[in-house]
């Protein structure tokens, strides 16, 4: 039976450290401030935003939300972003994804001042990640690297298979794993014979958004399995008739893997902790007081 990678506990420890660092920082500077730009009323996005706001407040940071309508146009979002880029009281800006169609997230994210881009999604910050000089590491991949490091799961020389190639999870994670000396295979919707590849993985990461895509027979005995997926499936026994599952068939995977992240309580809380970490870092950058040692990134081996 696999050991559980307890993302909730790890995230709490990291949050405690960030909260102390924030209190220290606030002795000399204003409270770090993150502004979230939200468009439309996607229920899952609203839950993620509330979770981030609660975490920011608990860590002693300021948070604001700009709520725009589902019908918002690119020019309107661009005007808000331009104002936030100029606003001296705002340290970090986060554009909540997904954006309502037909808005193009890549174009809009690239309007952010890279020094306030706490998600690390601008072309400049993704480019810096690829060239080995990261500024803001995207929060979900960062949280995953942090967990691998915290649980002493060997990355150097390991074969890491990442399923899903989005610009916010799969691609930056592949870059981080490569930088940490793993041999990386990046799979996607056109990958042929996915199971034959996932079975070779020492570290298997699923970031697709498809419940139970990864079954027990798609992994090798003793693998580390990281489940990024968040899917709401019908369950008459659950409150509100729905429950959260990942992309991995958890029961079957837990019988074969050595380590596994649960959903919920795995990658999700670590993502939120990294939002805090990047917000504090954005404030420190703006005030020219970046710590010589960056707790989370160093611990993640980044
Ligand atoms: P996305 O839709 O942008 O990308 C999905 C990727 O999966 C694509 O690259 C696609 O090629 C690939 N894919 C689709 N079907 C596939 C198949 N059958 N086989 C192999 N690959 C396939 O998704 P995303 O934004 O990267 O998010 C992925 C999942 O992770 C979602 O469930 C999302 O909710 C979740 N997520 C969780 C966190 C967290 O903090 N836990 C953060 C971000 C995203």
Short mmCIF file of N, CA, C and O and ligand atoms in Angstrom, two decimals, residues 140 163-166 168-169 188-189 194 207-209 213 228-231 267-268 271, ligand 1:
data_model
loop_
_atom_site.label_atom_id
_atom_site.label_comp_id
_atom_site.label_asym_id
_atom_site.label_seq_id
_atom_site.Cartn_x
_atom_site.Cartn_y
_atom_site.Cartn_z
N UNK A 140 1.59 25.61 -9.05
CA UNK A 140 1.32 24.16 -8.95
C UNK A 140 2.60 23.35 -9.19
O UNK A 140 2.95 22.49 -8.36
N UNK A 163 1.82 13.80 -17.68
CA UNK A 163 0.69 13.66 -18.62
C UNK A 163 -0.10 14.96 -18.56
O UNK A 163 -0.67 15.30 -17.52
N UNK A 164 -0.12 15.68 -19.68
CA UNK A 164 -0.74 17.01 -19.73
C UNK A 164 0.32 18.05 -20.01
O UNK A 164 1.34 18.09 -19.32
N UNK A 165 0.12 18.88 -21.04
CA UNK A 165 1.17 19.83 -21.46
C UNK A 165 0.69 21.27 -21.42
O UNK A 165 1.07 22.10 -22.26
N UNK A 166 -0.17 21.61 -20.46
CA UNK A 166 -0.63 23.00 -20.39
C UNK A 166 0.53 23.90 -20.01
O UNK A 166 1.52 23.46 -19.40
N UNK A 168 0.41 26.09 -17.80
CA UNK A 168 0.40 26.44 -16.37
C UNK A 168 0.83 25.28 -15.47
O UNK A 168 1.24 25.50 -14.35
N UNK A 169 0.73 24.05 -15.97
CA UNK A 169 1.16 22.90 -15.15
C UNK A 169 2.21 22.06 -15.89
O UNK A 169 3.38 22.03 -15.52
N UNK A 188 0.53 13.95 -23.92
CA UNK A 188 -0.63 14.82 -24.16
C UNK A 188 -1.71 14.04 -24.89
O UNK A 188 -1.60 12.82 -25.06
N UNK A 189 -2.71 14.78 -25.36
CA UNK A 189 -3.88 14.11 -25.93
C UNK A 189 -3.57 13.34 -27.22
O UNK A 189 -4.35 12.48 -27.62
N UNK A 194 -0.28 5.61 -24.47
CA UNK A 194 0.06 6.30 -23.22
C UNK A 194 0.51 5.32 -22.12
O UNK A 194 1.50 5.55 -21.43
N UNK A 207 -1.85 15.54 -15.05
CA UNK A 207 -2.41 16.91 -15.02
C UNK A 207 -3.25 17.09 -16.27
O UNK A 207 -2.87 17.79 -17.20
N UNK A 208 -4.40 16.44 -16.28
CA UNK A 208 -5.23 16.38 -17.48
C UNK A 208 -6.62 16.99 -17.25
O UNK A 208 -7.10 17.83 -18.02
N UNK A 209 -7.28 16.56 -16.17
CA UNK A 209 -8.67 16.97 -15.94
C UNK A 209 -9.62 15.92 -16.46
O UNK A 209 -10.66 16.25 -17.05
N UNK A 213 -8.36 8.66 -15.49
CA UNK A 213 -7.65 8.41 -16.75
C UNK A 213 -6.48 7.45 -16.50
O UNK A 213 -6.19 6.57 -17.31
N UNK A 228 -2.59 15.77 -10.12
CA UNK A 228 -2.88 17.21 -10.14
C UNK A 228 -4.37 17.45 -10.43
O UNK A 228 -4.94 18.47 -10.01
N UNK A 229 -4.99 16.54 -11.11
CA UNK A 229 -6.37 16.73 -11.59
C UNK A 229 -7.36 17.07 -10.48
O UNK A 229 -7.25 16.57 -9.36
N UNK A 230 -8.28 17.95 -10.81
CA UNK A 230 -9.39 18.25 -9.89
C UNK A 230 -10.67 18.11 -10.72
O UNK A 230 -10.91 18.91 -11.63
N UNK A 231 -11.43 17.09 -10.44
CA UNK A 231 -12.66 16.83 -11.20
C UNK A 231 -13.81 16.65 -10.22
O UNK A 231 -13.66 15.99 -9.19
N UNK A 267 -1.97 18.10 -4.05
CA UNK A 267 -1.33 19.21 -4.76
C UNK A 267 -2.04 20.55 -4.50
O UNK A 267 -1.40 21.60 -4.42
N UNK A 268 -3.36 20.52 -4.34
CA UNK A 268 -4.14 21.75 -4.20
C UNK A 268 -3.64 22.67 -3.10
O UNK A 268 -3.34 23.86 -3.36
N UNK A 271 -0.39 24.37 -3.92
CA UNK A 271 -0.53 25.45 -4.89
C UNK A 271 -0.87 26.76 -4.17
O UNK A 271 -0.29 27.81 -4.45
P1 LIG B 1 -5.61 21.88 -19.63
O1 LIG B 1 -7.00 21.52 -20.06
O2 LIG B 1 -5.05 23.20 -19.96
O3 LIG B 1 -4.61 20.79 -20.22
C1 LIG B 1 -4.93 19.44 -20.19
C2 LIG B 1 -3.82 18.67 -20.86
O4 LIG B 1 -4.18 17.29 -20.84
C3 LIG B 1 -3.58 19.04 -22.31
O5 LIG B 1 -2.20 19.24 -22.50
C4 LIG B 1 -4.04 17.81 -23.12
O6 LIG B 1 -3.22 17.58 -24.25
C5 LIG B 1 -3.89 16.71 -22.10
N1 LIG B 1 -4.83 15.61 -22.34
C6 LIG B 1 -6.16 15.70 -22.55
N2 LIG B 1 -6.69 14.46 -22.72
C7 LIG B 1 -5.66 13.60 -22.61
C8 LIG B 1 -5.56 12.19 -22.71
N3 LIG B 1 -6.64 11.43 -22.92
N4 LIG B 1 -4.36 11.62 -22.55
C9 LIG B 1 -3.25 12.38 -22.33
N5 LIG B 1 -3.29 13.72 -22.22
C10 LIG B 1 -4.48 14.31 -22.37
O7 LIG B 1 -5.57 21.58 -18.08
P2 LIG B 1 -4.69 22.21 -16.87
O8 LIG B 1 -5.07 23.62 -16.68
O9 LIG B 1 -3.25 21.85 -17.03
O10 LIG B 1 -5.30 21.37 -15.67
C11 LIG B 1 -5.26 19.96 -15.66
C12 LIG B 1 -5.99 19.45 -14.43
O11 LIG B 1 -5.30 19.90 -13.28
C13 LIG B 1 -7.43 19.98 -14.28
O12 LIG B 1 -8.20 18.98 -13.65
C14 LIG B 1 -7.27 21.15 -13.34
O13 LIG B 1 -8.44 21.41 -12.61
C15 LIG B 1 -6.18 20.64 -12.44
N6 LIG B 1 -5.38 21.66 -11.77
C16 LIG B 1 -5.16 21.49 -10.46
C17 LIG B 1 -4.39 22.39 -9.77
C18 LIG B 1 -4.14 22.15 -8.32
O14 LIG B 1 -3.71 23.06 -7.63
N7 LIG B 1 -4.36 20.93 -7.82
C19 LIG B 1 -3.85 23.50 -10.43
C20 LIG B 1 -4.05 23.63 -11.80
C21 LIG B 1 -4.82 22.69 -12.47
#
